[in-house]
Amino acid sequence: MKLAPVFWAFTSLQSLVTALSIAEINGNTFISLLSGKEVTDVTGLLIAKGPNGVWIRSTTPDDDEATSEAIYVFGRNVTAALTVGDIISLDGKVTEYRSNANYIYLTEISSPKNVQVVSSGNEVTPLVIGKDTLSPPTVQYSELDGGDIYSLPNAVANISEVNPVLDPAKYGLDFWESLSGELVTVKAPRAIKTPNKYGDTWVVGDWEITGENEHGGVTMSDKDSNPEVITIGSPLDGTKNPTDSKMGDQFEDITGVVQQTFGFYAILPLTALKTTTLATAAAPPTTLVSQGKCKALTFGSYNVENLSPTSAHLPDVAGHIVEYLKTPDLVFIQEVQDDSGPTDDGVVTANGTLTALVGAIKSRSNVTYAFAEVEPASNEDGGQPGGNIRVAYIYRPEVVSLYKPNQGGANDATEVVAAQGKNNSDRAPALSFNPGRIDPANAAWESSRKPLAAAWMAKGSKKPFYTVNVHWSSKGGGTSLHGDRRPPINGAVDARMAQANVTGVSSNFHCG
């Protein structure tokens, strides 16, 4: 590991660091080597104001792409009397701040004092990303990921402990850190996902992008989780970003400051995002067509997100199955709640939920689905307390039907039953419970939904086919892709690996 250069001198009595540039304070690492030191006579151009501080840019920039020329000055007492375009000098303390132990630290100057306005009315010009700066790297996040952000084990190193020298041309986190505190402009920004409830929106600009897809978003691939995308956070002027934008929407050019906030690098815009061009559609419908028999069947999968008979989004789910999935012959459904939804009243049946869903589908398409599920034991399958989520199937009975149906219970483990009989349909393996759960007593499924296996016979077929509907443990509990721990912690990875092994090679689900 290369050692970062040391950029300061100080008096042994007062430990004061004097007359340094902002680039020297930031240094070329994530953590400033001056952290905890008092600095004096720091001079910079005020480039943006926020509710709790200001951002200043060095008036004596260096030529090192790894050192940011800007820094955040935290102090509510300094903002009111200052104006963007002021060149100021101040004293303060170099501080590394984060609100969560899993976040990357933000280098800032805190407790500012002796703030002096040197001059006013100076021009403030943002740096255009990819033109005045390097372009964001497109594959790797950090040298501490070992070449693969998804590799195991997780959290083998912390950025805050190793404090690597920045390589902004190669690593995404290093790139955004090298611009920390800077006023930047994103040209031709495009939303690559829907915003969160606060209006924070992930975008890409006019730089190189990997994994672009036909929906207007970007697709993650092996070892590539797109470090070139950046989130646009809360506007500094108190306005609100739109919360109804969608994947593929285009915005006006965005200008704001780069800041590590809530576990991610973000650009905090000077004012709210403004949409210029709306995407034509959220997603194109499928072009797959069923022949209504075994030669060409259509399948779909839909996580219906805590669906109950009274869910406000139930009509949307039905509409999506009709309009986008084109009423597949067989649909794998996840997160079906019981008939009373999240009310913890001992109800476990989802007959009402599934009846409401297939009824809503029929009203839009005149297609009548049947459904198959196995009721869980109350509060044993995780999810929203009282909701009793489970996986289920809906299917078009004129096209497919359960092969030798024999529905199991919550604790019944289905097994493959050897073929019996002389007829073609009897010479195929069956399931002891159809539909039935896979090894529901296994510890891998503690407080988690159990997979549902089923055997089916398609119209015109002489032999059945088999499906397993899975919804493994939530990946909650992981850490940010932009976080301190490298590689990031993949929440529930151990539980999901155990569940994958049980699903694939369970001794209770094999053909003898």
XYZ file of C-alpha atoms in Angstrom:
512
model
C 0.000 0.000 0.000
C 1.388 3.383 -0.969
C 1.687 5.864 1.845
C -0.041 9.183 1.337
C 2.233 12.221 1.413
C 2.228 14.314 4.564
C 1.117 17.838 3.862
C 1.420 19.821 7.061
C 3.675 21.567 9.512
C 2.652 22.531 13.030
C 3.936 24.103 16.185
C 4.685 21.708 18.990
C 2.951 23.902 21.578
C -0.356 24.685 19.899
C -0.635 21.993 17.190
C -1.870 24.634 14.748
C -1.583 24.126 11.017
C -1.305 27.393 9.125
C -1.745 28.682 5.612
C -2.545 25.430 3.833
C -4.622 25.019 0.706
C -7.869 23.083 0.791
C -6.313 20.353 -1.368
C -3.585 19.948 1.224
C -6.218 19.630 3.967
C -8.144 16.978 2.047
C -5.031 15.135 0.929
C -5.188 12.279 -1.556
C -6.822 9.757 0.779
C -10.333 9.256 2.140
C -9.376 10.351 5.658
C -7.492 13.623 5.992
C -4.085 13.252 7.575
C -4.914 16.497 9.381
C -7.990 15.056 11.067
C -8.314 16.523 14.565
C -5.928 19.383 13.829
C -6.731 23.065 14.172
C -6.086 24.953 10.937
C -5.792 28.686 10.474
C -6.091 31.138 7.610
C -7.830 28.701 5.270
C -8.860 30.663 2.174
C -11.517 29.684 -0.339
C -14.219 30.846 -2.726
C -17.704 30.288 -1.376
C -19.404 28.110 -4.025
C -22.627 27.019 -2.277
C -24.607 27.545 0.903
C -26.619 25.051 2.902
C -28.748 25.316 6.032
C -25.900 24.243 8.308
C -22.772 25.426 6.551
C -21.038 26.445 3.341
C -18.786 24.912 0.720
C -15.591 26.658 -0.291
C -13.163 26.009 -3.148
C -9.418 26.610 -3.074
C -8.106 29.766 -4.696
C -4.751 28.054 -5.225
C -5.651 24.707 -6.871
C -3.077 22.018 -7.485
C -2.845 19.693 -10.499
C -3.523 16.438 -8.609
C -6.770 14.757 -9.729
C -6.872 12.804 -6.476
C -7.189 15.847 -4.193
C -10.469 17.700 -3.945
C -10.145 21.466 -4.190
C -13.289 22.037 -2.129
C -14.483 21.317 1.402
C -17.566 21.658 3.554
C -17.427 24.152 6.433
C -19.890 23.081 9.108
C -21.207 25.893 11.254
C -24.652 27.433 11.383
C -23.182 30.717 12.571
C -21.241 31.362 9.359
C -23.938 31.141 6.718
C -26.117 34.210 7.232
C -23.506 36.887 6.667
C -21.874 35.234 3.656
C -22.809 35.179 -0.025
C -21.948 32.845 -2.864
C -19.016 34.458 -4.681
C -17.300 35.649 -1.493
C -13.675 34.728 -1.003
C -13.273 34.096 2.704
C -10.595 33.094 5.168
C -11.228 31.258 8.403
C -9.827 29.144 11.188
C -11.327 25.837 12.270
C -10.825 22.188 13.073
C -10.411 19.421 10.485
C -13.051 16.833 11.328
C -14.135 13.478 9.937
C -17.895 13.089 10.358
C -20.350 10.264 9.832
C -23.706 9.492 11.438
C -23.384 5.705 11.154
C -20.440 3.385 11.698
C -20.971 1.807 8.265
C -20.679 5.090 6.354
C -17.605 6.634 4.742
C -16.401 9.683 6.635
C -16.959 13.195 5.318
C -13.944 15.475 5.680
C -15.024 18.923 6.828
C -13.885 22.004 8.728
C -15.918 22.394 11.890
C -16.165 25.134 14.527
C -15.215 27.934 12.124
C -14.060 31.205 13.627
C -12.293 34.383 12.627
C -14.275 34.303 9.389
C -13.199 37.191 7.166
C -14.547 38.239 3.766
C -11.554 38.918 1.546
C -13.590 39.965 -1.517
C -17.097 39.610 -2.927
C -18.777 39.187 -6.284
C -16.325 36.641 -7.611
C -17.440 34.339 -10.400
C -18.471 30.816 -9.382
C -18.204 28.211 -12.135
C -19.180 24.584 -11.547
C -17.021 21.768 -12.871
C -18.731 19.780 -15.612
C -18.310 16.081 -14.833
C -16.501 14.311 -17.647
C -15.309 17.587 -19.164
C -13.621 19.571 -16.394
C -13.077 16.374 -14.418
C -12.365 12.765 -15.173
C -15.343 10.618 -16.142
C -16.657 8.260 -13.461
C -15.240 4.720 -13.579
C -17.814 2.211 -14.798
C -16.961 -1.100 -13.113
C -14.939 -1.089 -9.881
C -15.874 0.710 -6.666
C -12.763 0.297 -4.528
C -9.424 -1.459 -4.569
C -10.517 -2.996 -1.249
C -13.226 -5.025 -3.025
C -10.582 -7.322 -4.502
C -11.950 -6.891 -8.010
C -15.470 -8.035 -7.147
C -17.961 -6.024 -5.118
C -20.050 -9.183 -4.679
C -17.223 -11.404 -3.447
C -17.263 -13.330 -0.176
C -16.402 -13.004 2.613
C -17.784 -9.510 3.157
C -16.275 -6.683 5.189
C -12.691 -7.902 5.091
C -11.425 -4.302 5.130
C -12.616 -0.849 6.154
C -11.810 2.233 4.085
C -11.467 4.237 7.288
C -8.751 1.904 8.585
C -6.768 1.267 5.401
C -7.272 4.821 4.104
C -6.056 3.996 0.595
C -4.558 6.557 -1.742
C -7.246 7.629 -4.197
C -7.215 6.390 -7.770
C -10.149 8.318 -9.271
C -9.530 7.080 -12.812
C -10.053 3.463 -11.754
C -12.387 3.284 -8.754
C -15.842 4.827 -8.406
C -15.660 5.669 -4.706
C -12.258 7.253 -5.215
C -13.674 9.345 -8.067
C -16.547 10.761 -6.032
C -14.301 11.275 -2.988
C -11.862 13.250 -5.158
C -14.746 15.652 -5.858
C -16.053 15.805 -2.280
C -17.334 19.313 -1.559
C -17.046 20.438 -5.191
C -19.704 22.300 -7.139
C -20.332 20.178 -10.234
C -22.713 20.005 -13.174
C -24.217 16.822 -14.619
C -25.027 17.271 -18.301
C -28.044 15.506 -19.861
C -29.019 13.647 -16.663
C -31.401 10.691 -16.917
C -33.241 8.899 -14.130
C -32.289 5.247 -13.941
C -34.868 4.326 -11.257
C -37.841 5.786 -9.472
C -37.059 8.212 -6.611
C -37.492 7.386 -2.956
C -40.150 9.099 -0.855
C -37.835 12.070 -0.287
C -37.317 12.635 -4.002
C -33.724 11.339 -3.996
C -33.155 10.140 -7.556
C -30.381 8.023 -9.109
C -29.136 9.406 -12.420
C -26.443 9.068 -15.044
C -25.004 11.901 -17.104
C -23.432 12.200 -20.538
C -20.445 10.069 -19.587
C -19.742 6.417 -20.439
C -22.265 3.992 -18.941
C -22.210 0.204 -18.792
C -25.259 -2.009 -18.743
C -27.772 0.384 -20.310
C -31.084 -1.365 -20.946
C -34.104 -0.705 -23.118
C -36.137 0.575 -20.176
C -33.876 3.587 -19.676
C -32.080 2.128 -16.673
C -28.821 0.284 -16.138
C -28.430 -3.426 -15.428
C -25.947 -4.818 -12.945
C -23.729 -7.602 -14.229
C -20.994 -9.868 -12.939
C -18.607 -7.766 -10.820
C -20.139 -4.531 -12.196
C -22.666 -2.638 -10.064
C -22.348 0.648 -11.950
C -20.304 3.085 -9.843
C -20.905 5.699 -12.554
C -24.456 6.322 -11.315
C -24.983 9.000 -8.668
C -27.922 9.983 -6.504
C -29.358 13.489 -6.530
C -30.253 14.408 -2.967
C -32.234 17.150 -1.252
C -31.975 20.615 -2.883
C -29.986 23.174 -0.922
C -32.589 25.911 -1.390
C -35.325 23.947 0.403
C -37.314 23.070 -2.713
C -38.441 19.493 -3.298
C -37.417 17.088 -6.036
C -40.313 15.401 -7.847
C -41.365 12.059 -6.396
C -43.227 10.882 -9.489
C -40.339 10.692 -11.962
C -39.644 7.308 -13.492
C -36.906 5.335 -15.148
C -35.821 6.986 -18.390
C -37.062 10.501 -17.611
C -34.683 13.287 -18.678
C -33.882 16.315 -16.508
C -32.385 19.729 -17.060
C -28.655 19.914 -16.336
C -28.063 19.483 -12.610
C -25.678 21.668 -10.611
C -24.880 20.918 -6.988
C -22.223 19.903 -4.485
C -20.805 16.416 -4.037
C -21.341 15.188 -0.503
C -21.167 11.903 1.399
C -24.618 11.693 2.965
C -26.642 8.874 4.538
C -24.178 6.251 3.357
C -23.915 7.331 -0.280
C -22.067 9.860 -2.340
C -24.670 12.292 -3.624
C -24.976 15.558 -5.465
C -27.009 18.041 -3.430
C -28.534 20.261 -6.139
C -28.807 24.007 -5.752
C -32.490 23.709 -6.603
C -35.028 21.002 -7.398
C -34.795 18.710 -10.411
C -36.783 19.824 -13.450
C -38.032 17.185 -15.884
C -37.635 17.971 -19.584
C -38.631 14.714 -21.309
C -40.824 11.953 -19.945
C -40.004 8.351 -20.735
C -42.508 6.880 -23.157
C -43.353 3.917 -20.938
C -42.248 2.431 -17.653
C -41.530 -0.880 -19.383
C -42.554 -2.545 -22.645
C -45.003 -5.443 -22.406
C -43.813 -8.961 -23.115
C -43.824 -10.210 -26.683
C -44.008 -13.868 -25.630
C -47.134 -15.637 -26.865
C -48.626 -18.835 -25.485
C -49.918 -21.549 -27.800
C -52.200 -22.763 -25.035
C -50.538 -26.171 -24.891
C -47.268 -27.806 -23.854
C -45.460 -26.812 -27.064
C -45.330 -23.159 -25.987
C -46.343 -22.112 -22.484
C -45.810 -18.690 -20.929
C -44.642 -18.122 -17.366
C -44.509 -15.008 -15.213
C -43.230 -14.041 -11.778
C -44.448 -11.155 -9.611
C -43.567 -10.047 -6.082
C -46.896 -8.473 -5.126
C -45.470 -6.746 -2.020
C -47.635 -7.592 0.984
C -50.805 -8.111 -1.012
C -54.076 -8.451 0.897
C -57.715 -8.093 -0.220
C -57.714 -4.411 0.792
C -54.307 -3.452 -0.645
C -54.490 -0.202 -2.584
C -52.064 -1.568 -5.176
C -54.068 -4.718 -5.948
C -55.659 -3.175 -9.085
C -52.201 -2.179 -10.335
C -50.898 -5.714 -9.825
C -53.821 -7.123 -11.781
C -53.281 -4.551 -14.512
C -49.593 -5.406 -14.807
C -50.324 -9.116 -15.135
C -52.803 -8.369 -17.904
C -51.057 -5.536 -19.735
C -47.356 -6.318 -19.304
C -47.182 -10.057 -18.642
C -50.107 -10.729 -21.021
C -51.875 -13.189 -18.674
C -49.260 -15.987 -18.625
C -50.324 -19.597 -18.341
C -48.604 -19.910 -14.967
C -47.562 -17.079 -12.634
C -45.237 -17.436 -9.634
C -46.489 -15.025 -6.938
C -44.524 -13.879 -3.859
C -45.628 -11.927 -0.745
C -49.260 -12.969 -0.662
C -50.661 -11.971 2.737
C -53.510 -13.626 4.585
C -57.090 -12.392 4.268
C -56.788 -9.922 7.170
C -53.520 -8.414 5.972
C -51.132 -7.208 8.711
C -53.741 -7.609 11.479
C -52.275 -10.189 13.846
C -55.473 -12.137 14.534
C -54.473 -15.754 13.860
C -55.940 -15.747 10.343
C -53.627 -17.572 7.902
C -55.818 -18.356 4.891
C -55.208 -16.294 1.768
C -58.255 -17.527 -0.115
C -59.743 -14.025 -0.006
C -56.522 -12.367 -1.164
C -56.043 -14.684 -4.127
C -59.728 -14.582 -5.025
C -59.563 -10.776 -5.089
C -56.493 -10.886 -7.321
C -57.839 -13.346 -9.874
C -61.154 -11.487 -9.832
C -59.428 -8.199 -10.654
C -57.545 -9.924 -13.471
C -60.756 -11.369 -14.905
C -62.441 -7.966 -14.892
C -59.645 -6.639 -17.118
C -59.081 -9.585 -19.415
C -61.894 -12.114 -19.134
C -59.214 -14.657 -18.209
C -60.149 -16.853 -15.257
C -57.216 -18.001 -13.133
C -57.205 -20.724 -10.514
C -54.731 -20.576 -7.643
C -52.665 -22.910 -5.485
C -50.912 -22.264 -2.177
C -50.122 -23.792 1.199
C -51.111 -21.841 4.296
C -48.216 -21.125 6.702
C -48.389 -21.483 10.451
C -49.216 -18.131 12.033
C -46.218 -15.778 12.279
C -43.711 -18.472 11.296
C -42.733 -17.260 7.829
C -41.346 -13.773 8.465
C -42.478 -10.641 6.708
C -44.865 -8.065 8.148
C -46.066 -9.270 11.585
C -49.545 -10.745 11.302
C -49.421 -10.743 7.502
C -48.287 -14.358 7.092
C -46.804 -13.848 3.625
C -46.310 -16.874 1.440
C -45.607 -17.832 -2.156
C -48.424 -19.034 -4.389
C -49.307 -19.847 -7.980
C -52.072 -18.591 -10.205
C -52.669 -20.579 -13.380
C -54.993 -20.879 -16.353
C -56.733 -24.240 -15.780
C -57.659 -24.625 -19.436
C -53.915 -24.755 -20.211
C -52.209 -26.253 -17.129
C -53.444 -28.228 -14.134
C -51.895 -29.762 -11.046
C -50.602 -33.274 -11.693
C -52.104 -35.653 -9.125
C -53.075 -32.818 -6.745
C -52.661 -33.473 -3.025
C -52.208 -30.224 -1.132
C -49.865 -30.353 1.819
C -50.017 -28.444 5.079
C -47.667 -25.914 6.629
C -45.412 -28.586 8.140
C -45.714 -31.281 5.464
C -42.521 -31.868 3.508
C -43.146 -32.845 -0.070
C -41.046 -35.568 -1.653
C -40.676 -37.046 -5.100
C -42.654 -40.252 -5.475
C -41.275 -42.799 -7.907
C -43.237 -43.420 -11.088
C -45.961 -46.055 -10.919
C -48.382 -47.610 -13.400
C -48.304 -48.385 -17.084
C -49.873 -45.295 -18.616
C -47.593 -42.533 -19.878
C -48.957 -40.100 -17.303
C -48.341 -42.637 -14.530
C -44.746 -43.337 -15.527
C -43.631 -39.865 -14.432
C -42.541 -39.046 -10.879
C -45.157 -37.343 -8.729
C -44.973 -35.286 -5.529
C -46.172 -36.684 -2.241
C -47.824 -33.329 -1.611
C -48.784 -31.259 -4.636
C -48.448 -28.404 -4.053
C -46.131 -28.974 -1.119
C -43.428 -27.248 0.845
C -39.748 -28.190 0.690
C -38.379 -29.390 4.035
C -40.336 -26.793 6.070
C -38.814 -27.932 9.365
C -35.271 -27.166 8.217
C -33.548 -24.471 10.313
C -32.764 -22.567 7.110
C -36.431 -21.488 6.967
C -36.698 -20.093 10.487
C -38.866 -16.944 10.288
C -38.753 -17.158 6.509
C -41.186 -18.187 3.761
C -40.872 -21.744 2.568
C -40.491 -22.721 -1.117
C -43.551 -24.221 -2.773
C -43.011 -27.123 -5.171
C -45.645 -28.213 -7.651
C -46.078 -30.703 -10.490
C -48.130 -29.684 -13.498
C -49.676 -31.222 -16.570
C -49.983 -29.022 -19.639
C -52.702 -29.397 -22.235
C -51.586 -31.911 -24.849
C -48.717 -33.206 -22.727
C -48.066 -36.805 -21.796
C -45.699 -36.035 -18.926
C -45.736 -33.435 -16.147
C -43.325 -30.593 -15.521
C -42.180 -29.340 -12.126
C -41.737 -25.898 -10.548
C -40.375 -24.474 -7.294
C -41.503 -20.996 -6.225
C -38.941 -19.406 -3.893
C -38.741 -16.173 -1.912
C -35.664 -16.391 0.235
C -34.759 -14.205 3.210
C -34.673 -10.466 2.669
C -31.257 -8.928 2.060
C -31.971 -6.317 4.718
C -29.092 -5.671 7.079
C -26.552 -5.147 4.325
C -24.362 -2.082 4.002
C -24.248 0.546 1.288
C -22.377 -0.036 -1.961
C -20.782 3.329 -1.066
C -20.049 2.290 2.506
C -16.945 1.941 4.653
C -16.912 -1.865 4.784
C -15.434 -3.559 1.734
C -16.743 -5.575 0.068
C -20.113 -4.333 1.313
C -21.978 -6.597 3.696
C -24.506 -8.625 1.739
C -27.406 -8.855 4.191
C -28.629 -12.373 4.950
C -26.114 -13.928 2.554
C -25.457 -16.874 4.896
C -29.168 -17.516 5.352
C -29.823 -17.290 1.614
C -26.965 -19.656 0.799
C -28.336 -22.169 3.293
C -31.793 -21.812 1.762
C -30.393 -22.262 -1.736
C -28.693 -25.481 -0.669
C -31.858 -26.823 0.954
C -33.911 -25.912 -2.111
C -31.481 -27.516 -4.509
C -30.241 -30.608 -2.734
C -32.582 -31.216 0.182
C -32.591 -34.861 1.220
C -36.364 -34.569 1.490
C -36.715 -33.509 -2.137
C -34.996 -36.026 -4.359
C -35.951 -38.722 -6.788
C -35.185 -42.198 -5.457
